[in-house]
mmCIF file of C-alpha atoms and ligand atoms in Angstrom:
data_model
loop_
_atom_site.group_PDB
_atom_site.id
_atom_site.type_symbol
_atom_site.label_atom_id
_atom_site.label_comp_id
_atom_site.label_asym_id
_atom_site.label_seq_id
_atom_site.Cartn_x
_atom_site.Cartn_y
_atom_site.Cartn_z
ATOM 1 C CA UNK D 4 0.029 -0.063 0.014
ATOM 2 C CA UNK D 5 1.042 3.505 -0.580
ATOM 3 C CA UNK D 6 1.479 5.641 2.471
ATOM 4 C CA UNK D 7 -1.646 7.570 1.264
ATOM 5 C CA UNK D 8 -3.624 4.431 1.054
ATOM 6 C CA UNK D 9 -2.455 3.599 4.572
ATOM 7 C CA UNK D 10 -3.580 7.047 5.711
ATOM 8 C CA UNK D 11 -6.965 6.583 4.103
ATOM 9 C CA UNK D 12 -7.376 3.225 5.590
ATOM 10 C CA UNK D 13 -6.417 4.491 9.054
ATOM 11 C CA UNK D 14 -8.876 7.240 8.485
ATOM 12 C CA UNK D 15 -11.668 4.910 7.774
ATOM 13 C CA UNK D 16 -10.847 2.747 10.924
ATOM 14 C CA UNK D 17 -10.622 6.045 12.953
ATOM 15 C CA UNK D 18 -14.049 7.127 11.672
ATOM 16 C CA UNK D 19 -15.584 3.763 12.623
ATOM 17 C CA UNK D 20 -13.858 3.740 16.048
ATOM 18 C CA UNK D 21 -15.121 7.222 16.464
ATOM 19 C CA UNK D 22 -18.538 6.204 15.715
ATOM 20 C CA UNK D 23 -18.434 3.349 18.222
ATOM 21 C CA UNK D 24 -17.200 5.812 20.922
ATOM 22 C CA UNK D 25 -19.821 8.592 20.375
ATOM 23 C CA UNK D 26 -21.223 9.757 23.685
ATOM 24 C CA UNK D 27 -17.991 8.379 25.286
ATOM 25 C CA UNK D 28 -14.435 8.704 26.094
ATOM 26 C CA UNK D 29 -11.878 11.326 25.481
ATOM 27 C CA UNK D 30 -9.419 9.088 23.692
ATOM 28 C CA UNK D 31 -7.936 11.184 20.908
ATOM 29 C CA UNK D 32 -4.598 12.121 22.713
ATOM 30 C CA UNK D 33 -4.061 8.314 23.743
ATOM 31 C CA UNK D 34 -4.682 6.650 20.421
ATOM 32 C CA UNK D 35 -4.241 7.376 16.819
ATOM 33 C CA UNK D 36 -3.185 10.755 15.383
ATOM 34 C CA UNK D 37 -3.179 14.244 16.760
ATOM 35 C CA UNK D 38 -5.808 16.744 15.631
ATOM 36 C CA UNK D 39 -6.448 17.460 11.936
ATOM 37 C CA UNK D 40 -4.645 20.795 10.921
ATOM 38 C CA UNK D 41 -5.632 23.587 8.425
ATOM 39 C CA UNK D 42 -2.727 22.225 6.211
ATOM 40 C CA UNK D 43 -1.537 18.509 6.430
ATOM 41 C CA UNK D 44 1.845 19.709 7.384
ATOM 42 C CA UNK D 45 3.935 16.654 8.088
ATOM 43 C CA UNK D 46 6.809 16.480 10.584
ATOM 44 C CA UNK D 47 7.927 13.108 8.927
ATOM 45 C CA UNK D 48 8.417 14.989 5.559
ATOM 46 C CA UNK D 49 10.242 18.043 7.112
ATOM 47 C CA UNK D 50 12.000 16.876 10.381
ATOM 48 C CA UNK D 51 12.762 13.327 9.337
ATOM 49 C CA UNK D 52 12.980 12.902 5.442
ATOM 50 C CA UNK D 53 14.454 16.536 4.875
ATOM 51 C CA UNK D 54 16.356 16.590 8.141
ATOM 52 C CA UNK D 55 15.360 20.176 9.026
ATOM 53 C CA UNK D 56 16.358 20.949 12.531
ATOM 54 C CA UNK D 57 13.615 21.425 15.125
ATOM 55 C CA UNK D 58 15.004 24.588 16.375
ATOM 56 C CA UNK D 59 15.177 26.060 12.719
ATOM 57 C CA UNK D 60 11.234 26.206 12.871
ATOM 58 C CA UNK D 61 10.589 26.364 16.534
ATOM 59 C CA UNK D 62 13.126 29.416 16.888
ATOM 60 C CA UNK D 63 12.436 30.634 20.550
ATOM 61 C CA UNK D 64 12.623 27.091 22.145
ATOM 62 C CA UNK D 65 16.097 27.468 23.474
ATOM 63 C CA UNK D 66 15.736 31.192 24.581
ATOM 64 C CA UNK D 67 12.096 31.758 25.592
ATOM 65 C CA UNK D 68 9.106 30.207 27.389
ATOM 66 C CA UNK D 69 7.358 29.215 24.197
ATOM 67 C CA UNK D 70 8.791 27.098 21.408
ATOM 68 C CA UNK D 71 6.928 29.292 18.784
ATOM 69 C CA UNK D 72 5.489 27.978 15.579
ATOM 70 C CA UNK D 73 6.701 29.351 12.183
ATOM 71 C CA UNK D 74 4.896 32.233 10.444
ATOM 72 C CA UNK D 75 3.787 31.828 6.915
ATOM 73 C CA UNK D 76 6.890 33.922 5.695
ATOM 74 C CA UNK D 77 9.102 31.345 7.357
ATOM 75 C CA UNK D 78 7.449 28.527 5.482
ATOM 76 C CA UNK D 79 7.818 30.587 2.166
ATOM 77 C CA UNK D 80 11.528 31.059 2.812
ATOM 78 C CA UNK D 81 11.769 27.481 1.501
ATOM 79 C CA UNK D 82 8.580 27.130 -0.480
ATOM 80 C CA UNK D 83 9.300 30.184 -2.708
ATOM 81 C CA UNK D 84 12.286 28.443 -4.010
ATOM 82 C CA UNK D 85 11.403 24.677 -3.842
ATOM 83 C CA UNK D 86 11.541 23.395 -7.398
ATOM 84 C CA UNK D 87 8.243 22.255 -8.770
ATOM 85 C CA UNK D 88 10.258 19.483 -10.606
ATOM 86 C CA UNK D 89 10.807 17.721 -7.212
ATOM 87 C CA UNK D 90 8.772 14.642 -7.847
ATOM 88 C CA UNK D 91 7.404 14.703 -4.358
ATOM 89 C CA UNK D 92 6.213 18.315 -4.716
ATOM 90 C CA UNK D 93 4.259 17.477 -7.861
ATOM 91 C CA UNK D 94 2.653 14.404 -6.116
ATOM 92 C CA UNK D 95 -1.036 15.460 -6.286
ATOM 93 C CA UNK D 96 -1.539 15.161 -2.357
ATOM 94 C CA UNK D 97 1.566 17.230 -1.673
ATOM 95 C CA UNK D 98 0.774 19.703 -4.452
ATOM 96 C CA UNK D 99 -2.761 20.231 -2.884
ATOM 97 C CA UNK D 100 -1.392 20.888 0.510
ATOM 98 C CA UNK D 101 1.222 23.196 -0.533
ATOM 99 C CA UNK D 102 -1.307 25.187 -2.762
ATOM 100 C CA UNK D 103 -3.170 25.932 0.636
ATOM 101 C CA UNK D 104 0.139 27.314 1.960
ATOM 102 C CA UNK D 105 0.607 29.484 -1.167
ATOM 103 C CA UNK D 106 -2.949 30.772 -0.813
ATOM 104 C CA UNK D 107 -2.287 31.780 2.864
ATOM 105 C CA UNK D 108 0.938 33.573 1.711
ATOM 106 C CA UNK D 109 -0.931 35.393 -1.091
ATOM 107 C CA UNK D 110 -3.768 36.599 1.109
ATOM 108 C CA UNK D 111 -1.323 37.553 3.805
ATOM 109 C CA UNK D 112 -3.364 35.402 6.282
ATOM 110 C CA UNK D 113 -1.898 33.736 9.356
ATOM 111 C CA UNK D 114 -2.473 29.899 9.647
ATOM 112 C CA UNK D 115 -4.667 28.971 12.522
ATOM 113 C CA UNK D 116 -2.830 25.751 13.708
ATOM 114 C CA UNK D 117 -4.741 23.731 16.318
ATOM 115 C CA UNK D 118 -2.861 23.534 19.492
ATOM 116 C CA UNK D 119 -1.791 20.043 20.563
ATOM 117 C CA UNK D 120 -0.307 20.691 24.097
ATOM 118 C CA UNK D 121 -2.271 23.220 26.115
ATOM 119 C CA UNK D 122 -1.498 24.211 29.716
ATOM 120 C CA UNK D 123 -4.240 26.004 31.805
ATOM 121 C CA UNK D 124 -3.705 29.715 32.126
ATOM 122 C CA UNK D 125 -2.505 29.401 35.856
ATOM 123 C CA UNK D 126 0.457 27.323 34.834
ATOM 124 C CA UNK D 127 3.927 28.554 33.773
ATOM 125 C CA UNK D 128 6.053 26.419 31.634
ATOM 126 C CA UNK D 129 9.499 27.607 30.292
ATOM 127 C CA UNK D 130 11.096 25.700 27.480
ATOM 128 C CA UNK D 131 14.408 27.494 27.710
ATOM 129 C CA UNK D 132 15.162 26.160 31.289
ATOM 130 C CA UNK D 133 14.505 22.572 30.217
ATOM 131 C CA UNK D 134 16.626 22.712 27.134
ATOM 132 C CA UNK D 135 19.470 24.377 29.150
ATOM 133 C CA UNK D 136 19.007 21.461 31.669
ATOM 134 C CA UNK D 137 19.914 19.133 28.837
ATOM 135 C CA UNK D 138 16.496 17.451 27.959
ATOM 136 C CA UNK D 139 15.647 16.657 24.348
ATOM 137 C CA UNK D 140 12.512 17.524 22.779
ATOM 138 C CA UNK D 141 11.802 13.759 22.663
ATOM 139 C CA UNK D 142 11.828 13.544 26.563
ATOM 140 C CA UNK D 143 8.412 15.223 26.616
ATOM 141 C CA UNK D 144 7.147 15.114 23.026
ATOM 142 C CA UNK D 145 8.337 11.694 21.864
ATOM 143 C CA UNK D 146 9.553 11.015 18.296
ATOM 144 C CA UNK D 147 7.891 13.957 16.527
ATOM 145 C CA UNK D 148 9.965 13.159 13.286
ATOM 146 C CA UNK D 149 8.042 10.051 12.965
ATOM 147 C CA UNK D 150 4.475 11.633 13.406
ATOM 148 C CA UNK D 151 2.312 12.769 10.371
ATOM 149 C CA UNK D 152 0.142 14.517 12.807
ATOM 150 C CA UNK D 153 1.588 15.687 16.119
ATOM 151 C CA UNK D 154 -0.084 14.070 19.069
ATOM 152 C CA UNK D 155 0.693 14.428 22.823
ATOM 153 C CA UNK D 156 2.366 11.365 24.132
ATOM 154 C CA UNK D 157 3.337 12.338 27.785
ATOM 155 C CA UNK D 158 0.704 13.353 30.406
ATOM 156 C CA UNK D 159 2.608 16.639 31.423
ATOM 157 C CA UNK D 160 0.115 16.852 34.237
ATOM 158 C CA UNK D 161 1.172 18.206 37.617
ATOM 159 C CA UNK D 162 2.218 14.821 38.991
ATOM 160 C CA UNK D 163 4.514 14.209 36.040
ATOM 161 C CA UNK D 164 6.123 17.736 36.221
ATOM 162 C CA UNK D 165 6.553 17.499 40.025
ATOM 163 C CA UNK D 166 8.055 13.947 39.825
ATOM 164 C CA UNK D 167 10.657 15.027 37.275
ATOM 165 C CA UNK D 168 11.484 18.096 39.304
ATOM 166 C CA UNK D 169 12.203 15.918 42.371
ATOM 167 C CA UNK D 170 14.220 13.522 40.512
ATOM 168 C CA UNK D 171 16.348 16.385 39.185
ATOM 169 C CA UNK D 172 16.633 18.420 42.271
ATOM 170 C CA UNK D 173 14.650 21.133 40.418
ATOM 171 C CA UNK D 174 12.395 23.573 42.582
ATOM 172 C CA UNK D 175 9.014 22.078 43.552
ATOM 173 C CA UNK D 176 7.459 25.245 45.273
ATOM 174 C CA UNK D 177 4.025 25.995 43.992
ATOM 175 C CA UNK D 178 5.049 29.445 42.777
ATOM 176 C CA UNK D 179 7.677 28.038 40.306
ATOM 177 C CA UNK D 180 4.829 26.653 38.199
ATOM 178 C CA UNK D 181 1.817 28.676 39.112
ATOM 179 C CA UNK D 182 1.250 32.412 38.449
HETATM 180 C C1 HEC H 17 9.557 22.986 8.748
HETATM 181 C C2 HEC H 17 9.182 23.495 10.096
HETATM 182 C C3 HEC H 17 9.123 22.517 11.319
HETATM 183 C C4 HEC H 17 10.121 21.671 11.709
HETATM 184 C C5 HEC H 17 11.496 21.427 11.123
HETATM 185 C C6 HEC H 17 9.661 21.210 12.943
HETATM 186 N N1 HEC H 17 8.357 21.531 13.303
HETATM 187 FE FE1 HEC H 17 7.367 21.164 14.865
HETATM 188 N N2 HEC H 17 5.658 22.273 14.082
HETATM 189 C C7 HEC H 17 5.763 22.930 12.862
HETATM 190 C C8 HEC H 17 4.483 23.386 12.709
HETATM 191 C C9 HEC H 17 3.953 24.247 11.378
HETATM 192 C C10 HEC H 17 3.633 22.973 13.754
HETATM 193 C C11 HEC H 17 2.063 23.276 13.892
HETATM 194 C C12 HEC H 17 1.262 22.299 13.029
HETATM 195 C C13 HEC H 17 1.375 20.800 13.650
HETATM 196 O O1 HEC H 17 1.018 20.617 14.887
HETATM 197 O O2 HEC H 17 1.667 19.879 12.953
HETATM 198 C C14 HEC H 17 4.431 22.264 14.604
HETATM 199 C C15 HEC H 17 3.941 21.692 15.816
HETATM 200 C C16 HEC H 17 4.838 20.933 16.718
HETATM 201 C C17 HEC H 17 4.375 20.525 18.060
HETATM 202 C C18 HEC H 17 3.063 20.669 18.548
HETATM 203 C C19 HEC H 17 2.763 22.045 19.155
HETATM 204 C C20 HEC H 17 1.472 22.143 19.885
HETATM 205 O O3 HEC H 17 0.483 22.663 19.394
HETATM 206 O O4 HEC H 17 1.483 21.629 21.026
HETATM 207 C C21 HEC H 17 5.624 19.950 18.609
HETATM 208 C C22 HEC H 17 5.631 19.390 19.955
HETATM 209 C C23 HEC H 17 6.658 20.149 17.718
HETATM 210 N N3 HEC H 17 6.139 20.665 16.552
HETATM 211 C C24 HEC H 17 7.947 19.681 17.898
HETATM 212 C C25 HEC H 17 8.882 19.460 16.828
HETATM 213 C C26 HEC H 17 10.071 18.655 17.033
HETATM 214 C C27 HEC H 17 10.504 18.013 18.252
HETATM 215 C C28 HEC H 17 10.863 18.929 15.803
HETATM 216 C C29 HEC H 17 12.031 18.298 15.393
HETATM 217 C C30 HEC H 17 12.148 16.904 15.591
HETATM 218 C C31 HEC H 17 10.054 19.715 14.992
HETATM 219 N N4 HEC H 17 8.847 20.224 15.724
HETATM 220 C C32 HEC H 17 10.372 20.172 13.711
HETATM 221 C C33 HEC H 17 6.809 23.189 12.163
HETATM 222 C C34 HEC H 17 8.026 22.491 12.319
HETATM 223 C C1 HEC H 18 13.653 24.423 5.436
HETATM 224 C C2 HEC H 18 12.939 24.353 4.137
HETATM 225 C C3 HEC H 18 11.347 24.169 4.498
HETATM 226 C C4 HEC H 18 10.537 24.969 5.374
HETATM 227 C C5 HEC H 18 10.981 26.060 6.316
HETATM 228 C C6 HEC H 18 9.227 24.520 5.198
HETATM 229 N N1 HEC H 18 9.189 23.493 4.176
HETATM 230 FE FE1 HEC H 18 7.519 22.577 3.643
HETATM 231 N N2 HEC H 18 8.614 21.298 2.484
HETATM 232 C C7 HEC H 18 10.019 21.376 2.228
HETATM 233 C C8 HEC H 18 10.512 20.403 1.306
HETATM 234 C C9 HEC H 18 11.848 20.141 0.815
HETATM 235 C C10 HEC H 18 9.381 19.698 0.865
HETATM 236 C C11 HEC H 18 9.235 18.692 -0.141
HETATM 237 C C12 HEC H 18 9.263 17.232 0.483
HETATM 238 C C13 HEC H 18 10.099 16.448 -0.246
HETATM 239 O O1 HEC H 18 10.578 16.581 -1.431
HETATM 240 O O2 HEC H 18 10.372 15.383 0.394
HETATM 241 C C14 HEC H 18 8.230 20.112 1.630
HETATM 242 C C15 HEC H 18 6.884 19.808 1.503
HETATM 243 C C16 HEC H 18 5.847 20.409 2.240
HETATM 244 C C17 HEC H 18 4.379 20.016 2.045
HETATM 245 C C18 HEC H 18 3.963 18.707 1.319
HETATM 246 C C19 HEC H 18 4.236 17.586 2.350
HETATM 247 C C20 HEC H 18 3.387 17.702 3.624
HETATM 248 O O3 HEC H 18 4.202 17.985 4.628
HETATM 249 O O4 HEC H 18 2.184 17.694 3.613
HETATM 250 C C21 HEC H 18 3.636 20.850 2.795
HETATM 251 C C22 HEC H 18 2.187 20.909 2.893
HETATM 252 C C23 HEC H 18 4.528 21.871 3.339
HETATM 253 N N3 HEC H 18 5.762 21.530 2.995
HETATM 254 C C24 HEC H 18 4.087 22.821 4.176
HETATM 255 C C25 HEC H 18 5.043 23.668 4.888
HETATM 256 C C26 HEC H 18 4.660 24.717 5.772
HETATM 257 C C27 HEC H 18 3.125 25.004 6.205
HETATM 258 C C28 HEC H 18 5.697 25.260 6.394
HETATM 259 C C29 HEC H 18 5.821 26.281 7.362
HETATM 260 C C30 HEC H 18 5.157 25.909 8.665
HETATM 261 C C31 HEC H 18 6.763 24.651 5.692
HETATM 262 N N4 HEC H 18 6.325 23.743 4.765
HETATM 263 C C32 HEC H 18 8.114 25.041 5.810
HETATM 264 C C33 HEC H 18 10.780 22.343 2.895
HETATM 265 C C34 HEC H 18 10.524 23.229 3.863
HETATM 266 C C1 HEC H 19 10.294 19.275 29.870
HETATM 267 C C2 HEC H 19 9.280 19.029 28.822
HETATM 268 C C3 HEC H 19 9.481 19.561 27.534
HETATM 269 C C4 HEC H 19 10.552 19.653 26.614
HETATM 270 C C5 HEC H 19 12.006 19.035 26.934
HETATM 271 C C6 HEC H 19 10.161 20.319 25.406
HETATM 272 N N1 HEC H 19 8.901 20.657 25.427
HETATM 273 FE FE1 HEC H 19 7.801 21.456 24.030
HETATM 274 N N2 HEC H 19 6.102 21.702 25.388
HETATM 275 C C7 HEC H 19 6.106 21.327 26.578
HETATM 276 C C8 HEC H 19 5.007 21.758 27.302
HETATM 277 C C9 HEC H 19 4.495 21.379 28.818
HETATM 278 C C10 HEC H 19 4.163 22.529 26.322
HETATM 279 C C11 HEC H 19 2.877 23.242 26.519
HETATM 280 C C12 HEC H 19 3.101 24.654 26.907
HETATM 281 C C13 HEC H 19 2.037 25.545 27.149
HETATM 282 O O1 HEC H 19 0.912 25.137 26.841
HETATM 283 O O2 HEC H 19 2.202 26.551 27.788
HETATM 284 C C14 HEC H 19 4.888 22.342 25.152
HETATM 285 C C15 HEC H 19 4.673 23.084 23.972
HETATM 286 C C16 HEC H 19 5.324 23.048 22.728
HETATM 287 C C17 HEC H 19 5.013 23.613 21.500
HETATM 288 C C18 HEC H 19 3.748 24.398 21.269
HETATM 289 C C19 HEC H 19 3.840 25.793 20.964
HETATM 290 C C20 HEC H 19 4.771 26.818 21.893
HETATM 291 O O3 HEC H 19 5.177 27.753 21.452
HETATM 292 O O4 HEC H 19 4.817 26.381 23.131
HETATM 293 C C21 HEC H 19 6.127 23.353 20.560
HETATM 294 C C22 HEC H 19 6.092 23.792 19.159
HETATM 295 C C23 HEC H 19 7.095 22.608 21.363
HETATM 296 N N3 HEC H 19 6.628 22.475 22.668
HETATM 297 C C24 HEC H 19 8.233 22.271 20.687
HETATM 298 C C25 HEC H 19 9.370 21.798 21.470
HETATM 299 C C26 HEC H 19 10.635 21.507 20.854
HETATM 300 C C27 HEC H 19 10.915 21.718 19.387
HETATM 301 C C28 HEC H 19 11.409 20.994 21.881
HETATM 302 C C29 HEC H 19 12.799 20.628 21.898
HETATM 303 C C30 HEC H 19 13.865 21.740 21.288
HETATM 304 C C31 HEC H 19 10.621 20.857 23.119
HETATM 305 N N4 HEC H 19 9.331 21.496 22.697
HETATM 306 C C32 HEC H 19 10.991 20.390 24.317
HETATM 307 C C33 HEC H 19 7.086 20.460 27.267
HETATM 308 C C34 HEC H 19 8.404 20.250 26.701
HETATM 309 C C1 HEC H 20 12.021 15.523 32.202
HETATM 310 C C2 HEC H 20 12.049 16.395 33.537
HETATM 311 C C3 HEC H 20 11.099 17.533 33.629
HETATM 312 C C4 HEC H 20 9.841 17.672 33.320
HETATM 313 C C5 HEC H 20 8.926 16.589 32.653
HETATM 314 C C6 HEC H 20 9.383 19.016 33.691
HETATM 315 N N1 HEC H 20 10.488 19.762 34.196
HETATM 316 FE FE1 HEC H 20 10.381 21.623 34.735
HETATM 317 N N2 HEC H 20 12.337 21.659 35.167
HETATM 318 C C7 HEC H 20 13.160 20.398 35.140
HETATM 319 C C8 HEC H 20 14.433 20.833 35.588
HETATM 320 C C9 HEC H 20 15.720 19.787 35.623
HETATM 321 C C10 HEC H 20 14.463 22.125 35.770
HETATM 322 C C11 HEC H 20 15.515 23.090 36.506
HETATM 323 C C12 HEC H 20 16.362 23.691 35.356
HETATM 324 C C13 HEC H 20 17.394 24.663 35.991
HETATM 325 O O1 HEC H 20 18.055 24.062 36.960
HETATM 326 O O2 HEC H 20 17.360 25.768 35.908
HETATM 327 C C14 HEC H 20 13.143 22.688 35.500
HETATM 328 C C15 HEC H 20 12.672 23.945 35.643
HETATM 329 C C16 HEC H 20 11.477 24.464 35.447
HETATM 330 C C17 HEC H 20 10.958 25.834 35.623
HETATM 331 C C18 HEC H 20 11.879 26.968 36.162
HETATM 332 C C19 HEC H 20 12.094 27.782 34.927
HETATM 333 C C20 HEC H 20 12.849 29.186 35.368
HETATM 334 O O3 HEC H 20 12.147 30.153 35.650
HETATM 335 O O4 HEC H 20 14.047 29.020 35.636
HETATM 336 C C21 HEC H 20 9.641 25.884 35.461
HETATM 337 C C22 HEC H 20 8.739 27.107 35.590
HETATM 338 C C23 HEC H 20 9.241 24.604 35.204
HETATM 339 N N3 HEC H 20 10.368 23.652 35.183
HETATM 340 C C24 HEC H 20 7.934 24.097 34.858
HETATM 341 C C25 HEC H 20 7.609 22.733 34.617
HETATM 342 C C26 HEC H 20 6.111 22.369 34.142
HETATM 343 C C27 HEC H 20 4.987 23.310 34.342
HETATM 344 C C28 HEC H 20 6.298 21.116 33.820
HETATM 345 C C29 HEC H 20 5.081 20.260 33.240
HETATM 346 C C30 HEC H 20 4.239 20.735 32.413
HETATM 347 C C31 HEC H 20 7.657 20.715 33.907
HETATM 348 N N4 HEC H 20 8.442 21.885 34.367
HETATM 349 C C32 HEC H 20 8.032 19.472 33.504
HETATM 350 C C33 HEC H 20 12.767 19.235 34.675
HETATM 351 C C34 HEC H 20 11.471 18.836 34.174
HETATM 352 C C1 HEC H 21 6.621 21.399 38.479
HETATM 353 C C2 HEC H 21 5.350 22.167 38.228
HETATM 354 C C3 HEC H 21 4.340 22.274 39.316
HETATM 355 C C4 HEC H 21 4.451 22.457 40.571
HETATM 356 C C5 HEC H 21 5.789 22.693 41.448
HETATM 357 C C6 HEC H 21 3.179 22.753 41.103
HETATM 358 N N1 HEC H 21 2.162 22.506 40.192
HETATM 359 FE FE1 HEC H 21 0.268 22.543 40.504
HETATM 360 N N2 HEC H 21 0.018 22.214 38.392
HETATM 361 C C7 HEC H 21 0.849 22.014 37.566
HETATM 362 C C8 HEC H 21 0.398 21.807 36.134
HETATM 363 C C9 HEC H 21 1.176 21.455 34.930
HETATM 364 C C10 HEC H 21 -0.987 21.699 36.399
HETATM 365 C C11 HEC H 21 -1.941 21.604 35.304
HETATM 366 C C12 HEC H 21 -2.183 20.087 34.892
HETATM 367 C C13 HEC H 21 -2.876 19.373 35.993
HETATM 368 O O1 HEC H 21 -3.983 19.777 36.374
HETATM 369 O O2 HEC H 21 -2.360 18.382 36.413
HETATM 370 C C14 HEC H 21 -1.268 22.025 37.681
HETATM 371 C C15 HEC H 21 -2.497 22.169 38.352
HETATM 372 C C16 HEC H 21 -2.763 22.543 39.587
HETATM 373 C C17 HEC H 21 -4.129 22.855 40.180
HETATM 374 C C18 HEC H 21 -5.329 22.802 39.442
HETATM 375 C C19 HEC H 21 -5.862 21.308 39.478
HETATM 376 C C20 HEC H 21 -7.196 21.238 38.691
HETATM 377 O O3 HEC H 21 -7.799 20.094 38.966
HETATM 378 O O4 HEC H 21 -7.582 22.017 38.074
HETATM 379 C C21 HEC H 21 -3.921 23.269 41.503
HETATM 380 C C22 HEC H 21 -5.020 23.622 42.454
HETATM 381 C C23 HEC H 21 -2.576 23.226 41.693
HETATM 382 N N3 HEC H 21 -1.782 22.677 40.610
HETATM 383 C C24 HEC H 21 -1.910 23.518 42.989
HETATM 384 C C25 HEC H 21 -0.634 23.446 43.244
HETATM 385 C C26 HEC H 21 0.056 23.677 44.526
HETATM 386 C C27 HEC H 21 -0.857 24.055 45.743
HETATM 387 C C28 HEC H 21 1.492 23.455 44.363
HETATM 388 C C29 HEC H 21 2.409 23.614 45.496
HETATM 389 C C30 HEC H 21 2.226 22.613 46.582
HETATM 390 C C31 HEC H 21 1.635 23.192 42.977
HETATM 391 N N4 HEC H 21 0.361 23.155 42.349
HETATM 392 C C32 HEC H 21 2.868 22.895 42.439
HETATM 393 C C33 HEC H 21 2.286 22.033 37.764
HETATM 394 C C34 HEC H 21 2.831 22.219 38.900
#
């Protein structure tokens, strides 16, 4: 099967599973893919196959609280010059998704990515401190390069945060993590 056929098959299974679960359980972050995005941007294609560094796109992750997600201009930095003769770029599925990106750029419109990880407002999380402490992205986010759609793989709830702080002699007073 092509990977697209696999995706369609998985999609069909997810729809059926979803119907069976209606009225029920919040399962999406535990199983299957993350949320559908406005453009089917794939970390498999960018981070893994094309070996683009995480920090190239998530620019503030080593210096700030937020990792940041690239603005359309940052996408176009590459997509303005990516040759249409690239066989993968002319693949109809890729072509259609890249056309969406080009439309956002032409209309000067930001892309409304669906957030995958969301902390409540009263919680303070700072990426930079964790990267400086030596943790890899994968410690908290898993192997994102292998995900067609990013999903959350670690609970990152209070118990999880505090347990890791204890193990690493990091502060555990309430005001470190709460505003
Ligand atoms: C070419 C740019 C690009 C590269 C390279 C890239 N990302 Fe992303 N990343 C994005 C975009 C765009 C999104 C938002 C859409 C989505 O969730 O797929 C995103 C989303 C994410 C999210 C989910 C954010 C949320 O909403 O919670 C995580 C986690 C993430 N990336 C980690 C990584 C890691 C780890 C790497 C390196 C292995 C990486 N990214 C490489 C562009 C990139
Ligand atoms: C550093 C260069 C680079 C950046 C930055 C980049 N791309 Fe790409 N992108 C590529 C390349 C190269 C391909 C072609 C894939 C191949 O040939 O394997 C591609 C393919 C794609 C595709 C088709 C495959 C897929 O993932 O669905 C989409 C859609 C896409 N890019 C969207 C984006 C978006 C949206 C951004 C910004 C968030 C972005 N790209 C940023 C290099 C880049
Ligand atoms: C110690 C755990 C941890 C590590 C290590 C970590 N993250 Fe995160 N990441 C989080 C948490 C928690 C959130 C949710 C933050 C929020 O909602 O305020 C998050 C959110 C994100 C987001 C969503 C958007 C944003 O701006 O915050 C992206 C993108 C992201 N991480 C990328 C990365 C990348 C790339 C790396 C590696 C360079 C990385 N993260 C390392 C825990 C981690
Ligand atoms: C994998 C282990 C690990 C996980 C998981 C983790 N932390 Fe941390 N965190 C650390 C370590 C180690 C430090 C201390 C870094 C240093 O010494 O500056 C730290 C530092 C911090 C700081 C201090 C930043 C500053 O101002 O210097 C905050 C805030 C924080 N973590 C919040 C969180 C929250 C919220 C979560 C859960 C969503 C979390 N952490 C999950 C290991 C972790
Ligand atoms: C290392 C980070 C960290 C520390 C230290 C921490 N918390 Fe939290 N706390 C979180 C995170 C992340 C959440 C949100 C996720 C969750 O509800 O588990 C949270 C959620 C909460 C909530 C909301 C629970 C709910 O059901 O909505 C309360 C109340 C709370 N914390 C109180 C405290 C108190 C009191 C302390 C000090 C004894 C403390 N926290 C220390 C990370 C932390």
